[in-house]
Tab-separated table of C-alpha atoms in Angstrom:
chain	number	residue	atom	x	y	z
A	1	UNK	CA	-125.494	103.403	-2.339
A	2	UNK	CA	-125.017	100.136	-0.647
A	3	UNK	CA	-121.579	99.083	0.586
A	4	UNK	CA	-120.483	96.271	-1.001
A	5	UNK	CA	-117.723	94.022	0.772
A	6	UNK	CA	-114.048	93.329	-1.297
A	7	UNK	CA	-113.597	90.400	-3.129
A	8	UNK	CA	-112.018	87.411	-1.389
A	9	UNK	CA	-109.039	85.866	-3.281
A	10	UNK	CA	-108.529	82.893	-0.741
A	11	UNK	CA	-109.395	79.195	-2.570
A	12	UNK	CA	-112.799	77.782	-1.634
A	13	UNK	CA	-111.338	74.917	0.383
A	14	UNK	CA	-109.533	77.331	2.381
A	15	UNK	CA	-112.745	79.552	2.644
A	16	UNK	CA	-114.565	75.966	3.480
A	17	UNK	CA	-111.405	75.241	6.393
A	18	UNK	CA	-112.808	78.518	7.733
A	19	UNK	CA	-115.569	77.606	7.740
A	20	UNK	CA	-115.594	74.152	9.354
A	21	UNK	CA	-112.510	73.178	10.755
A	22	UNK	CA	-113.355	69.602	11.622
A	23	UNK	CA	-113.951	68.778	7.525
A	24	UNK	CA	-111.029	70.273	6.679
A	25	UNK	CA	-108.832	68.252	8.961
A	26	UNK	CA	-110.828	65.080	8.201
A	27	UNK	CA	-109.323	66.230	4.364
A	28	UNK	CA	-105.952	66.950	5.398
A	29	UNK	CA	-105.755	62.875	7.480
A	30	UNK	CA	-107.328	61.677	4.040
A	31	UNK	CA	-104.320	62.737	1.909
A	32	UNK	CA	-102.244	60.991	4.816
A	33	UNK	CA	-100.837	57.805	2.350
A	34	UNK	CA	-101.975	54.493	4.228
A	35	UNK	CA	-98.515	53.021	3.846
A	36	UNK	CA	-96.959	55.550	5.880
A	37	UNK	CA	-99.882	54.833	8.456
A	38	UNK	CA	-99.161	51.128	8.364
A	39	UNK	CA	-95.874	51.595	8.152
A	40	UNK	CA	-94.714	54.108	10.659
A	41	UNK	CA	-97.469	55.532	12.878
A	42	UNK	CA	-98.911	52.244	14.232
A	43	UNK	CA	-96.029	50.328	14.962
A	44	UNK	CA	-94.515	53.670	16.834
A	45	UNK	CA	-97.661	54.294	18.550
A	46	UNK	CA	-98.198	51.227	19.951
A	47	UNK	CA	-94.066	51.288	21.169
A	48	UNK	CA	-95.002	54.300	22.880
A	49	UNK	CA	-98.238	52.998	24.313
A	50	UNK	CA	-95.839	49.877	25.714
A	51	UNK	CA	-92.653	52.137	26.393
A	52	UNK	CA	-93.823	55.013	28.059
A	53	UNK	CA	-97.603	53.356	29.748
A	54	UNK	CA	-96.948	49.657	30.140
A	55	UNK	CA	-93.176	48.474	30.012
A	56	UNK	CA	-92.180	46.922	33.494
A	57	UNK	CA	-88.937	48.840	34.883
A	58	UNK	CA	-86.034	46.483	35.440
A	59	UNK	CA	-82.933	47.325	37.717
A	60	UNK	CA	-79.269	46.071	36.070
A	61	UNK	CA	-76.700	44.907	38.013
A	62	UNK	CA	-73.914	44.358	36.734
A	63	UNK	CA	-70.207	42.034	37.597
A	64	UNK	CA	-66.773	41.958	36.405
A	65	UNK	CA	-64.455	38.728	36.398
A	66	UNK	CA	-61.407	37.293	35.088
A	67	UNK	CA	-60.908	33.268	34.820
A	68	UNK	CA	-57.095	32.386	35.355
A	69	UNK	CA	-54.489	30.141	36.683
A	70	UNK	CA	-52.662	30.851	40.268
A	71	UNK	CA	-49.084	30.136	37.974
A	72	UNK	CA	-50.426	33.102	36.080
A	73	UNK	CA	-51.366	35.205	38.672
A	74	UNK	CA	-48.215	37.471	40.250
A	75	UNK	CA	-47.642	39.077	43.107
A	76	UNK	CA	-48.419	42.117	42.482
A	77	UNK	CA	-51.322	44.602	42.726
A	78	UNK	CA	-54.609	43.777	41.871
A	79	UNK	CA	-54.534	46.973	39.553
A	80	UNK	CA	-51.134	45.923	38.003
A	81	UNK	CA	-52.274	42.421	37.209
A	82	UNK	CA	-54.980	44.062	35.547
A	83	UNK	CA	-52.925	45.988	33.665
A	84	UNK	CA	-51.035	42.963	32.092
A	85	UNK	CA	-53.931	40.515	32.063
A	86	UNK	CA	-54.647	40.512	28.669
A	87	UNK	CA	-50.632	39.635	27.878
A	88	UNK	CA	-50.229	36.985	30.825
A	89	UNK	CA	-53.257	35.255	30.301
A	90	UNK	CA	-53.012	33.720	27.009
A	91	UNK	CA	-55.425	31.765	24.446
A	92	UNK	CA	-56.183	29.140	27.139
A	93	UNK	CA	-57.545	31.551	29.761
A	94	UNK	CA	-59.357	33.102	27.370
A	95	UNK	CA	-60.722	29.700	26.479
A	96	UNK	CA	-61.595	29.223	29.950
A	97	UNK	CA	-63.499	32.478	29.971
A	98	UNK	CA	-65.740	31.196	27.258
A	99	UNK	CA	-66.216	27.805	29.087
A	100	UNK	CA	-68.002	29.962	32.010
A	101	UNK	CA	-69.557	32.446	30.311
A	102	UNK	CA	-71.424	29.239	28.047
A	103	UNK	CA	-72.334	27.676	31.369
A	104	UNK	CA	-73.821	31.201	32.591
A	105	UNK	CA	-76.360	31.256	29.983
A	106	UNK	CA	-76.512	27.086	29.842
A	107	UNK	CA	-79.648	25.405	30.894
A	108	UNK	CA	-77.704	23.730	33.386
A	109	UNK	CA	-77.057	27.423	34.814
A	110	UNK	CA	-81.279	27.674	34.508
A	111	UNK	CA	-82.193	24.678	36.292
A	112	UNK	CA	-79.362	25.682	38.991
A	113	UNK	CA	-81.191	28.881	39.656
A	114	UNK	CA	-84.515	27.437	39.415
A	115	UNK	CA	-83.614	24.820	41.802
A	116	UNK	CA	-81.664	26.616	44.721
A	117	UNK	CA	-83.090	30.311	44.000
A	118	UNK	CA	-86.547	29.832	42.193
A	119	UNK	CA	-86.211	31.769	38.996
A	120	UNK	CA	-89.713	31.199	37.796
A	121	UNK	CA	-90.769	33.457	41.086
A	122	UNK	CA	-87.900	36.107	40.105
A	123	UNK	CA	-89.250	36.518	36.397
A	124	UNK	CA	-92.678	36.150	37.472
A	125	UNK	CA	-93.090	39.367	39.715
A	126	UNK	CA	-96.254	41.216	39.861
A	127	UNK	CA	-94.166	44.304	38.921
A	128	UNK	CA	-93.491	42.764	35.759
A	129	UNK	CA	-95.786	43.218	32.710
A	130	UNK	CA	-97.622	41.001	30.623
A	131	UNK	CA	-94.838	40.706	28.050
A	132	UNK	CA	-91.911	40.451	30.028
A	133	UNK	CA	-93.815	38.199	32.857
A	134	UNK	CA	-93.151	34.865	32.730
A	135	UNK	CA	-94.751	32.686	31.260
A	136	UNK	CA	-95.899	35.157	28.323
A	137	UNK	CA	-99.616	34.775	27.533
A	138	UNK	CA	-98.117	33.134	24.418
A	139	UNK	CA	-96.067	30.653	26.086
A	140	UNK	CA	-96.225	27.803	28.511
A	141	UNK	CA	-94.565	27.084	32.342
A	142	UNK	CA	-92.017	24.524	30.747
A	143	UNK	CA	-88.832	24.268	31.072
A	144	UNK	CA	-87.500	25.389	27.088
A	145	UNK	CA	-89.872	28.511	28.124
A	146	UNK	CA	-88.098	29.183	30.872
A	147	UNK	CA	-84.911	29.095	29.306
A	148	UNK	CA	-85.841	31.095	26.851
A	149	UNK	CA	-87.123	33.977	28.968
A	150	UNK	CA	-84.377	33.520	30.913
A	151	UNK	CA	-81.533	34.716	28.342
A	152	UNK	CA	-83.552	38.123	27.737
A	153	UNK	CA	-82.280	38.921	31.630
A	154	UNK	CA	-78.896	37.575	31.672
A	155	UNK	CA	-76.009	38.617	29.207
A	156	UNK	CA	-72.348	37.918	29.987
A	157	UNK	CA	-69.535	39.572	27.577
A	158	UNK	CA	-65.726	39.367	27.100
A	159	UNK	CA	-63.491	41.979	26.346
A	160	UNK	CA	-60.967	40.820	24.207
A	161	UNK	CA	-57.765	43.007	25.349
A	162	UNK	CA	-58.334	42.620	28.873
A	163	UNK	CA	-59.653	39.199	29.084
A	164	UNK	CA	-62.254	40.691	31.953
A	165	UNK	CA	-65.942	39.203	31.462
A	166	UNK	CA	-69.250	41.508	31.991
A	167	UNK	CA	-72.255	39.999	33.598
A	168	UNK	CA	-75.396	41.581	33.536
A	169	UNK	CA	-77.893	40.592	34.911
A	170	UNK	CA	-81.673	42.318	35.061
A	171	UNK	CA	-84.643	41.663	37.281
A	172	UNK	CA	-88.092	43.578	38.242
A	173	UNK	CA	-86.600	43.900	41.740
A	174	UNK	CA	-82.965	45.422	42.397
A	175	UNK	CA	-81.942	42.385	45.486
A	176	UNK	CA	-83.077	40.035	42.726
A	177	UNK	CA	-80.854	41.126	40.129
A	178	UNK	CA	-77.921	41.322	42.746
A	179	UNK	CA	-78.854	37.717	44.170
A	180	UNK	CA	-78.971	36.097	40.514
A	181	UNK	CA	-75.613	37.449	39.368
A	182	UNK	CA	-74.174	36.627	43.163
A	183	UNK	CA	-75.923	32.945	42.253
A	184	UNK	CA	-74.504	33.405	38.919
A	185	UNK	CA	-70.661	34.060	39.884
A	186	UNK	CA	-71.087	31.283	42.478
A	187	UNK	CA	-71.836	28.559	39.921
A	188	UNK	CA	-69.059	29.726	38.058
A	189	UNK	CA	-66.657	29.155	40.528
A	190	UNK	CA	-68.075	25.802	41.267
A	191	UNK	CA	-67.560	24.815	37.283
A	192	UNK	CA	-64.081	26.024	37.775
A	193	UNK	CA	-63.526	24.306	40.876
A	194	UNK	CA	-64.881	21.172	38.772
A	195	UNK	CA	-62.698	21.733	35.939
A	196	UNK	CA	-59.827	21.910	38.372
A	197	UNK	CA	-60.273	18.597	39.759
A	198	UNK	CA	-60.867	16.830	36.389
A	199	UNK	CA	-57.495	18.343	35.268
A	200	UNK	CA	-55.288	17.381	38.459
A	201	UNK	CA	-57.103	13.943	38.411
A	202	UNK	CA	-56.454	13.296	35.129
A	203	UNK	CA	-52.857	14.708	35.215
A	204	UNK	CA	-52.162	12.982	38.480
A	205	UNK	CA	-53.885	9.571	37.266
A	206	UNK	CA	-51.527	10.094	34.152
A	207	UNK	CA	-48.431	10.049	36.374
A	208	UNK	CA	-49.596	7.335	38.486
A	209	UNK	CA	-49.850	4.882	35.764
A	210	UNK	CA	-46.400	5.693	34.581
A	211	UNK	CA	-44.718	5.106	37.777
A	212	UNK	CA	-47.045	1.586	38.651
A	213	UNK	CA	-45.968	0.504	34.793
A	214	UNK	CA	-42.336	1.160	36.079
A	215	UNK	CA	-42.805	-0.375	38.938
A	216	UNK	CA	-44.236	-3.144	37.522
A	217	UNK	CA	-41.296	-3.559	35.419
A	218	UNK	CA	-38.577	-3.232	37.741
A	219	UNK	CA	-40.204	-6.014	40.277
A	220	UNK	CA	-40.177	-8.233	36.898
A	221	UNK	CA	-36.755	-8.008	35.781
A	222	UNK	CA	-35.453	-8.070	39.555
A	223	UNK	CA	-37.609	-11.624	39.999
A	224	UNK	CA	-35.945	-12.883	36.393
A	225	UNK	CA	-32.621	-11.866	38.236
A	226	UNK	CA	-33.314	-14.020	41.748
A	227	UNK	CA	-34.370	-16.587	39.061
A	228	UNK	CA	-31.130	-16.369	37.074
A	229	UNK	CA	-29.007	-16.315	40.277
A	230	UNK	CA	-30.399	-19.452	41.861
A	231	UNK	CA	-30.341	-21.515	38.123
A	232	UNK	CA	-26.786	-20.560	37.860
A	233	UNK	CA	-25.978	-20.882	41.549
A	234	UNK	CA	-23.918	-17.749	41.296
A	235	UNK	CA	-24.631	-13.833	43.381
A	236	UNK	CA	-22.715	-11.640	41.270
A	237	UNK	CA	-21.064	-13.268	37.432
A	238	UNK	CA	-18.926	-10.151	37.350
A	239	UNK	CA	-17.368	-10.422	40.825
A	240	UNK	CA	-16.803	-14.547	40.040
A	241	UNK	CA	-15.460	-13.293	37.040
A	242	UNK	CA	-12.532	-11.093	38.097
A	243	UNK	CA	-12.054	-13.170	40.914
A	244	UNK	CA	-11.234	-15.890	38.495
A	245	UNK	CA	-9.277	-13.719	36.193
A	246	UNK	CA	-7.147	-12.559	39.680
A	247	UNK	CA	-6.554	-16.363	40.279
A	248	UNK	CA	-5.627	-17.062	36.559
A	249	UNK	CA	-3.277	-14.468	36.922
A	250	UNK	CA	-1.797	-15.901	40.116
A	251	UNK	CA	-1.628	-19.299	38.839
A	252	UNK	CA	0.441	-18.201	35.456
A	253	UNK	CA	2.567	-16.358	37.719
A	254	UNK	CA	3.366	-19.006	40.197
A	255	UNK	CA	3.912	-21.497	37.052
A	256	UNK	CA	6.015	-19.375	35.409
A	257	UNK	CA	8.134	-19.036	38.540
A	258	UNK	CA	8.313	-23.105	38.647
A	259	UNK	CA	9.672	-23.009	35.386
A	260	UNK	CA	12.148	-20.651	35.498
A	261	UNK	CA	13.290	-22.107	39.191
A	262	UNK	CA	13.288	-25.843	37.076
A	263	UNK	CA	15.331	-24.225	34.169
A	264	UNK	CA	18.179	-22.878	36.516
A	265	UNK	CA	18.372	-25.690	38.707
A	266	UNK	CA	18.681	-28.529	35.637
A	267	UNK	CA	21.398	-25.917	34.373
A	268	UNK	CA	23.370	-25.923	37.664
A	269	UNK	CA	22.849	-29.795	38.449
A	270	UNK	CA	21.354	-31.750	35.780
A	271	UNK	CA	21.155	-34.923	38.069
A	272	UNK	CA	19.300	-33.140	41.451
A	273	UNK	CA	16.526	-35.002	43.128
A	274	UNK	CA	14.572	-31.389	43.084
A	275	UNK	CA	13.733	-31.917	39.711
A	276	UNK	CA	10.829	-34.485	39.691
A	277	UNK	CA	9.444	-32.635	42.072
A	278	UNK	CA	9.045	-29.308	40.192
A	279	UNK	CA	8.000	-30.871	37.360
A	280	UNK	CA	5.066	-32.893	39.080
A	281	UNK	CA	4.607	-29.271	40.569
A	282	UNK	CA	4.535	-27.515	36.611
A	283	UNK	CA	2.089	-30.370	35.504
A	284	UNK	CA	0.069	-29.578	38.112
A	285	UNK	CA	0.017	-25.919	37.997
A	286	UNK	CA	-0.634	-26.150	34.202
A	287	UNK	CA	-3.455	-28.940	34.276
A	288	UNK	CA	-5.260	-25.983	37.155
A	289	UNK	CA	-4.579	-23.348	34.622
A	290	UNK	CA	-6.351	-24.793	31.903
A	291	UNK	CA	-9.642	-25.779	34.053
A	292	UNK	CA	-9.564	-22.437	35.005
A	293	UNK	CA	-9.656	-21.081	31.479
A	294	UNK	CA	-12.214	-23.584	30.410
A	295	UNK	CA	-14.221	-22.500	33.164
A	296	UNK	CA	-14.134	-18.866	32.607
A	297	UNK	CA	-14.392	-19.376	28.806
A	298	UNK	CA	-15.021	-21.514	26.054
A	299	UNK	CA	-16.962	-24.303	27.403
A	300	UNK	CA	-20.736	-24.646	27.202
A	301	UNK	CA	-21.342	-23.831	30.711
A	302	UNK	CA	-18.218	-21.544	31.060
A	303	UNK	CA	-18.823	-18.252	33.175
A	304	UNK	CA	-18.621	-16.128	29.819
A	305	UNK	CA	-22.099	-16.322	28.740
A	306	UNK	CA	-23.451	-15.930	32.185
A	307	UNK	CA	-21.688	-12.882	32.352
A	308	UNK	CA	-23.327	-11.742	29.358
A	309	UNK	CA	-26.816	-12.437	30.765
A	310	UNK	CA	-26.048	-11.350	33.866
A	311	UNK	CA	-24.982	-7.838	32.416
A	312	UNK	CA	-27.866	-7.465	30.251
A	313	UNK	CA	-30.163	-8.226	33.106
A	314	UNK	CA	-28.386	-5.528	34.974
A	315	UNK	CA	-28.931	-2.894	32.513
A	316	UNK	CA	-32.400	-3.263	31.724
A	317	UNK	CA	-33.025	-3.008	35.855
A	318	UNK	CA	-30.443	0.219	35.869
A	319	UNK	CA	-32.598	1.795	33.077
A	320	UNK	CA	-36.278	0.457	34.480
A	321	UNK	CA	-34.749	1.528	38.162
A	322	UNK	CA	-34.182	5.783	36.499
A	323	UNK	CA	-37.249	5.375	34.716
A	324	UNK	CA	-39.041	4.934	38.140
A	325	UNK	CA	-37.528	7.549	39.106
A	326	UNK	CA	-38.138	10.112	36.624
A	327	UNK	CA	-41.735	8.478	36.951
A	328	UNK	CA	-42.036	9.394	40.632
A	329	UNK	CA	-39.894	12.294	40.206
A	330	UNK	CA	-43.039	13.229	37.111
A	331	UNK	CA	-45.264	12.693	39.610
A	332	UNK	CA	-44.579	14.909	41.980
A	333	UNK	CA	-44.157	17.348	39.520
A	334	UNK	CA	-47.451	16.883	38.367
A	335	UNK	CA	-49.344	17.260	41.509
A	336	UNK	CA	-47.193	20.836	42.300
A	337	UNK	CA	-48.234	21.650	38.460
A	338	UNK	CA	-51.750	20.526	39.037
A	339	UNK	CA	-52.002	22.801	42.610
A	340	UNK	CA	-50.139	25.563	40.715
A	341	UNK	CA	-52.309	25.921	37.826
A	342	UNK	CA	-55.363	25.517	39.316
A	343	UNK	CA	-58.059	27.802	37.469
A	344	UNK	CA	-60.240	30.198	39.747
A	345	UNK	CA	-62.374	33.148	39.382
A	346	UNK	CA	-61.038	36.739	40.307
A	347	UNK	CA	-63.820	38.941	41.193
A	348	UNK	CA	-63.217	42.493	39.663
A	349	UNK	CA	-66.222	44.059	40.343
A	350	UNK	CA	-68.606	42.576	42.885
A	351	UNK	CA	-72.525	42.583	41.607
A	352	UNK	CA	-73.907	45.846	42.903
A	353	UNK	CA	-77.375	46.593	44.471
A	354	UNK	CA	-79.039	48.867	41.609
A	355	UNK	CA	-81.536	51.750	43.349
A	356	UNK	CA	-82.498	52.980	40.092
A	357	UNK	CA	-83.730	51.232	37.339
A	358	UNK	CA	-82.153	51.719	33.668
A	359	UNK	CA	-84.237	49.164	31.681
A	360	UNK	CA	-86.176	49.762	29.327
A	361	UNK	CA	-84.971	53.013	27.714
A	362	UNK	CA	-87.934	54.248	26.972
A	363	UNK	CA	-87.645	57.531	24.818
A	364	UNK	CA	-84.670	55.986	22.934
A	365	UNK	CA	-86.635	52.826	22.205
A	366	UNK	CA	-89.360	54.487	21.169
A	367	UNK	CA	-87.197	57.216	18.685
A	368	UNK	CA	-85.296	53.816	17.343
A	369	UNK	CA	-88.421	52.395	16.597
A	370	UNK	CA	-89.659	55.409	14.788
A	371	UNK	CA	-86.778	56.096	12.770
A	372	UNK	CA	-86.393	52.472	11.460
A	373	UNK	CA	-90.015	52.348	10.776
A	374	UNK	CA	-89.366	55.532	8.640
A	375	UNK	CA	-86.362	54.221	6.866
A	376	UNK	CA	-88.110	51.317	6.290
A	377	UNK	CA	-91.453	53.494	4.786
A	378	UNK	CA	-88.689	55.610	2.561
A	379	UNK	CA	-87.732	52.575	1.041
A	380	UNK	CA	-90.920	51.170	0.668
A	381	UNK	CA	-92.093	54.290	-1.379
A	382	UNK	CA	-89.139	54.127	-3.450
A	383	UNK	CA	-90.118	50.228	-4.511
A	384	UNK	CA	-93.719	51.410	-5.623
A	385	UNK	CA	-92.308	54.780	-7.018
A	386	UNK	CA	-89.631	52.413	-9.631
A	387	UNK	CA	-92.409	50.078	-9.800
A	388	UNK	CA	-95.161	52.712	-10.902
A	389	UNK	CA	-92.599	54.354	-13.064
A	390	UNK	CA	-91.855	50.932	-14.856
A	391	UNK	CA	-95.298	50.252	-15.694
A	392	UNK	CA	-95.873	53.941	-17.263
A	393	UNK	CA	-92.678	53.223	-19.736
């Protein structure tokens, strides 16, 4: 009897797997949806192709700064004013921050580099590859290109509670990244430096003007004075003025004396020779009395309204002569305020020489790209899944 061999209960297709290997792989890819091909597996190949084959390493270095005023700044520590900086800075500091950080990643900041340290040579390394190279096969050798490439390499941030700005700064070659941000930093302290004459001229130029105004002032109400003083033919209208009230006094005095003498002597002898005398003496006295009081007041060109004048001439030079001098005084105080506050850049941390480079990160990049292509394929199937589902109702 001839041996007969058991019954196989494995499915054909695995029996034809067995059996050729290659078709049954070529059937396993086929039930692979296209989508999820499309989708996921291309775009994360070719990230690993560029990641992990073709990226160009880049070395980060990487600066710490603060932007404040010398009034702000205390005496002690540097680790103590760093401890307080983000309470004795303020909004304008932090303002100030911003201004640098703009110019940083400004095309004036570009064409600074460009000019003094040739940034088109920097991002244009042979280490470099054909994507981060500049120019990109796509783009041109202008100067928009330029700038554009340029803020893929250069990053500057501000922490908010310490008021202490980040730059980083990344190049194919570790002395170039340290040279850019060392560039970098420099311009920064020239914008400052900039900003710090504009405000002292300005505050100074302010103060100037105030005190020439003044000054202009005073020398015009001091001529209307010499003018007033040679019309009138008079030095000082106040002096003249008690001087003649002393002699008015004098004069009423001496005449009431003559009167009182006359009275007693026409009581003791009616008939004395003395008495035409002392009256030619009262009539006198009294005629000198009332010029005198006609020419201190109530005539036309009495010594009354020149007084007046005179005084209000005086006071508007007393109050032009204090406002000179709280205008020089301002001054001054402007060009100590303008020294004082002077804005300048404290280096935290100096830009370091990288010997390693930590750009791109390669496995990472490559995961992230994989897992938001995948999110992005689960929500894709979900879309034609409703949208299948829709049509079959």
């Amino acid at each position: 009897m001839k041996h007969q061999p058991p019954p196989s209960f494995l499915p054909a297709s695995a029996m034809d797997g067995q059996r050729n290997p290659a078709a049954a792989k070529a059937r396993w890819l086929a039930r692979i949806p296209w989508t999820f091909v499309a989708i996921v597996v291309v775009p994360t190949s070719l990230a690993a192709l560029y990641f992990l084959l073709i990226a160009a390493p880049l070395y980060v270095s990487e600066a710490q700064f603060v932007v404040h005023s010398r009034s702000e700044s205390g005496e002690s520590m540097l680790g103590s004013k760093l401890q307080s900086v983000g309470i004795s800075l303020g909004s304008q500091s932090e303002t100030n921050a911003y201004e640098v950080q703009n110019y940083m990643t400004s095309r004036d900041a570009v064409a600074a580099l460009d000019r003094k340290d040739d940034l088109r040579k920097l991002l244009a390394r042979p280490e470099a590859d054909f994507i981060t190279r500049f120019p990109r096969p796509f783009e041109d050798e202008s100067f928009e290109s330029l700038y554009r490439h340029y803020k893929h390499f250069v990053s500057v941030g501000l922490d908010q509670e310490t008021n202490i700005s980040t730059l980083r700064v990344q190049a194919f070659r570790p002395h170039d990244a340290e040279a850019m941000a060392n560039a970098l930093l420099a311009a920064g302290e020239q914008l400052v430096n900039r900003l710090n004459d504009r405000a002292m001229a300005d505050a100074v130029a302010q103060a100037q003007r105030l005190v020439t105004d003044n000054e202009l002032k005073l020398t015009h109400i001091q001529t209307e004075l010499t003018a007033f003083r040679n019309k009138e033919q008079v030095i000082d209208p106040d002096r003249t003025s008690v001087a003649g009230v002393e002699l008015l006094g004098k004069l009423q005095a001496d005449l009431d004396s003559l009167r009182a003498e006359r009275e007693g002597l026409a009581a003791v002898s009616p008939q004395s020779p003395q008495l035409p005398v002392l009256d030619h003496r009262i009539t006198a006295y009294a005629a000198q009395l009332d010029a005198e009081q006609a020419r201190q007041a109530g005539e036309t060109n009495s010594l009354a309204p020149k007084v007046s004048n005179y005084e209000e001439m005086m006071l508007e030079r007393k109050i032009a002569s204090e406002a000179l001098e709280a205008a020089e005084a301002g001054l001054e105080s402007a060009r100590l305020d303008a020294r004082r506050q002077q804005l300048f850049i404290e280096r935290v941390v100096n830009p370091d020489l990288p010997d390693k480079p930590i750009r791109p990160r390669r496995w990472i990049t490559v995961f992230m790209v994989f897992v938001s292509t995948l999110l992005l394929y689960g929500i894709v199937s979900l879309v034609v899944a409703g949208l299948r589902e829709h049509r079959q109702t």
